[in-house]
Short mmCIF file of C-alpha atoms in Angstrom, two decimals:
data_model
loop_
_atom_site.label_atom_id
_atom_site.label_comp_id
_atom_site.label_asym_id
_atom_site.label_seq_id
_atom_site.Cartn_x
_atom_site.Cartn_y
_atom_site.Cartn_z
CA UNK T 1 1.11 -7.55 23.27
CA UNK T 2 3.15 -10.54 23.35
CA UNK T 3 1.76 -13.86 21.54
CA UNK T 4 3.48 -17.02 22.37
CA UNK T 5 3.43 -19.56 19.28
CA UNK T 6 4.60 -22.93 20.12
CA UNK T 7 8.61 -22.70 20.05
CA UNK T 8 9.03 -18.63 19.60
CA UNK T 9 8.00 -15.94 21.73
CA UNK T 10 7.48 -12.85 19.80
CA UNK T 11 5.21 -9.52 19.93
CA UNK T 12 2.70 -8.57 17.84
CA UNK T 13 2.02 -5.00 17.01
CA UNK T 14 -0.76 -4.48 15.26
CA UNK T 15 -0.79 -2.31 12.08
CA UNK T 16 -4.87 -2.44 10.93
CA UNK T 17 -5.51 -6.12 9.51
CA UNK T 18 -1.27 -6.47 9.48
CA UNK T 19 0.63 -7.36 12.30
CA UNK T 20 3.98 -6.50 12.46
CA UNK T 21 6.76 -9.18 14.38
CA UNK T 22 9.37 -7.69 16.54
CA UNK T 23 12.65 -9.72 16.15
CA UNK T 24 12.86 -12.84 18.23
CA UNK T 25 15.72 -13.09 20.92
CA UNK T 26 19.26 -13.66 19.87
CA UNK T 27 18.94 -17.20 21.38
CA UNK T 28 16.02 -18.06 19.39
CA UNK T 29 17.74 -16.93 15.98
CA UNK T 30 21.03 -18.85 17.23
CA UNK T 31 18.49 -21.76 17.98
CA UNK T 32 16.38 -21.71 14.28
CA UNK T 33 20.18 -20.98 13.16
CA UNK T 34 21.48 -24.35 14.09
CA UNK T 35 18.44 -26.40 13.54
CA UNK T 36 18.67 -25.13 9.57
CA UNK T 37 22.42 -26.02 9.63
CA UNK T 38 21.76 -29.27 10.74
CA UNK T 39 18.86 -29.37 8.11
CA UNK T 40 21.88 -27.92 5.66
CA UNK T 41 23.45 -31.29 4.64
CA UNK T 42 20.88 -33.20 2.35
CA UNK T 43 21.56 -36.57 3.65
CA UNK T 44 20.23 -35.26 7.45
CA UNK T 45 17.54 -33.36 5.30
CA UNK T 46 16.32 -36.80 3.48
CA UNK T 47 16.38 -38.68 6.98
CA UNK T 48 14.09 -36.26 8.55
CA UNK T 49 12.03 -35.92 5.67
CA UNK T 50 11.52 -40.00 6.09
CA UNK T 51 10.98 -39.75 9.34
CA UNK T 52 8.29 -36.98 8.91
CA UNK T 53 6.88 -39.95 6.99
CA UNK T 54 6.99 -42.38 9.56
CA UNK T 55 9.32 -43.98 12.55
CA UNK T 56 12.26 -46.46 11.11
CA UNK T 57 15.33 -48.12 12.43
CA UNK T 58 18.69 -47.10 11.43
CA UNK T 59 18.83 -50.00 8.73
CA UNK T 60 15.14 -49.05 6.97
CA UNK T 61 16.60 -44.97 7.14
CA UNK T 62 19.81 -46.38 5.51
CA UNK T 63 17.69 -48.33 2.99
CA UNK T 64 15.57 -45.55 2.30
CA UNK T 65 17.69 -42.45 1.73
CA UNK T 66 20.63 -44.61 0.24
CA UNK T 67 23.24 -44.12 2.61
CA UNK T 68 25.98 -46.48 4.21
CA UNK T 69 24.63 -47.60 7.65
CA UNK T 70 27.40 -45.79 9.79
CA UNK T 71 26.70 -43.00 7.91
CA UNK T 72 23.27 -42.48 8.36
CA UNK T 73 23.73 -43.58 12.25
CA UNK T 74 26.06 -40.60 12.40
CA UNK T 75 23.56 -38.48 11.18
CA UNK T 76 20.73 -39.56 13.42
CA UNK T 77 23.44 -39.01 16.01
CA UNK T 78 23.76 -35.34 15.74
CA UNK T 79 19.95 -35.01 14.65
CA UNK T 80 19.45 -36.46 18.21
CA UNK T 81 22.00 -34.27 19.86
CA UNK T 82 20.28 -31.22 18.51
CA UNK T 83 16.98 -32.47 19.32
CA UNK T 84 15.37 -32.71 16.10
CA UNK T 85 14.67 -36.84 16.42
CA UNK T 86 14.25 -38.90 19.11
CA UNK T 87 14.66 -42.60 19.11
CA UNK T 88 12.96 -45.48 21.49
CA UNK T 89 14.11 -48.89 21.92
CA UNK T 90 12.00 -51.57 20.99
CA UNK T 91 13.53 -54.56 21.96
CA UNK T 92 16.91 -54.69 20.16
CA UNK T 93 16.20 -52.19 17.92
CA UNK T 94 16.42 -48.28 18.17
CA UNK T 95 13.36 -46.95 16.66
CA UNK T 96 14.10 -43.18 15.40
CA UNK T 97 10.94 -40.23 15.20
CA UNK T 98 10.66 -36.47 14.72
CA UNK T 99 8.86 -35.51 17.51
CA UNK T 100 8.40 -32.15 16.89
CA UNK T 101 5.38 -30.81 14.78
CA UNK T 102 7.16 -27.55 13.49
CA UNK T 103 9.89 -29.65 12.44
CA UNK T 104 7.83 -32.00 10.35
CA UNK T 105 5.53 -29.08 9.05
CA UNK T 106 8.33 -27.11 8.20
CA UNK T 107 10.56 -30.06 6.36
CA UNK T 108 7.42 -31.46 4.70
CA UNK T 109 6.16 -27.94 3.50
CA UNK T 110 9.64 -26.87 1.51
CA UNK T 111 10.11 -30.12 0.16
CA UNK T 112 6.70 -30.08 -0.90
CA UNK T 113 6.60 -26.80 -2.20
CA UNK T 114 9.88 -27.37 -4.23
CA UNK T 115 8.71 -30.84 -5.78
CA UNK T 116 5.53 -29.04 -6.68
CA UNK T 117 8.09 -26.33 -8.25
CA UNK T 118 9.84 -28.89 -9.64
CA UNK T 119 6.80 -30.63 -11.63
CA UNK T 120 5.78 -26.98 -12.83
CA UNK T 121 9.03 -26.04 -14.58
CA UNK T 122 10.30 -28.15 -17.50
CA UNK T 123 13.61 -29.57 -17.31
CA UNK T 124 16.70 -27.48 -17.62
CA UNK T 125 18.96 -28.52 -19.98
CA UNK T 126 22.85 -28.66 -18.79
CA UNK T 127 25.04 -25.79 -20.79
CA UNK T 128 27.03 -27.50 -23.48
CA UNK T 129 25.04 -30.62 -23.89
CA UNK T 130 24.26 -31.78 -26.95
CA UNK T 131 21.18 -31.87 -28.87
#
């Protein structure tokens, strides 16, 4: 039986109350592949986390994340290329969004999980610092 999920086509075999996944297509690995390398460099991590938060302009992103303005354009620029945001004009400025539910469940539940991590575990002391 195949089951189709929202971005990935996959079949389900089921084993009792566990189903076991076939692997996805090549193209769909090659297609998760490059949306995580995008998602690789924390600055384009931080600017889609924001914008899981809410729409902005390059110069509220730039703002937010604390990153030089051509910088962060840059970013938004491959983002866009790869289809992870998607910007509108509204009258002179470019308003930038993450259209894409998985996307914004996906950022928002690692980040999430890892602050939540984070809070848990006391903080590490660095090796060879003093008392």
């Amino acid at each position: 039986m195949w089951k189709r999920t929202t971005t990935v086509v996959t079949r389900v075999r089921d084993f009792g109350d566990r189903p076991a996944f076939d692997d996805p297509p090549a193209e769909v690995i090659a297609e998760a592949a490059g949306a995580f390398g995008l998602l690789a460099s924390s600055a384009r991590l931080h600017i889609v986390w924001a914008l899981a938060q809410g729409e902005s302009d390059v110069t509220g992103l730039a703002e937010r994340v604390g990153g030089a303005l051509p910088a962060v354009s840059q970013h938004l620029t491959k983002l866009k290329l790869a289809g992870l945001v998607r910007s509108r004009r509204e009258g002179r400025r470019q308003v930038y969004f993450v259209d894409d539910p998985d996307i914004v469940a996906v950022v928002r539940l690692l980040i999430g999980r890892l602050a939540e991590r984070a809070d848990r575990t006391p903080a590490r002391r660095l090796r060879g610092a003093g008392a």
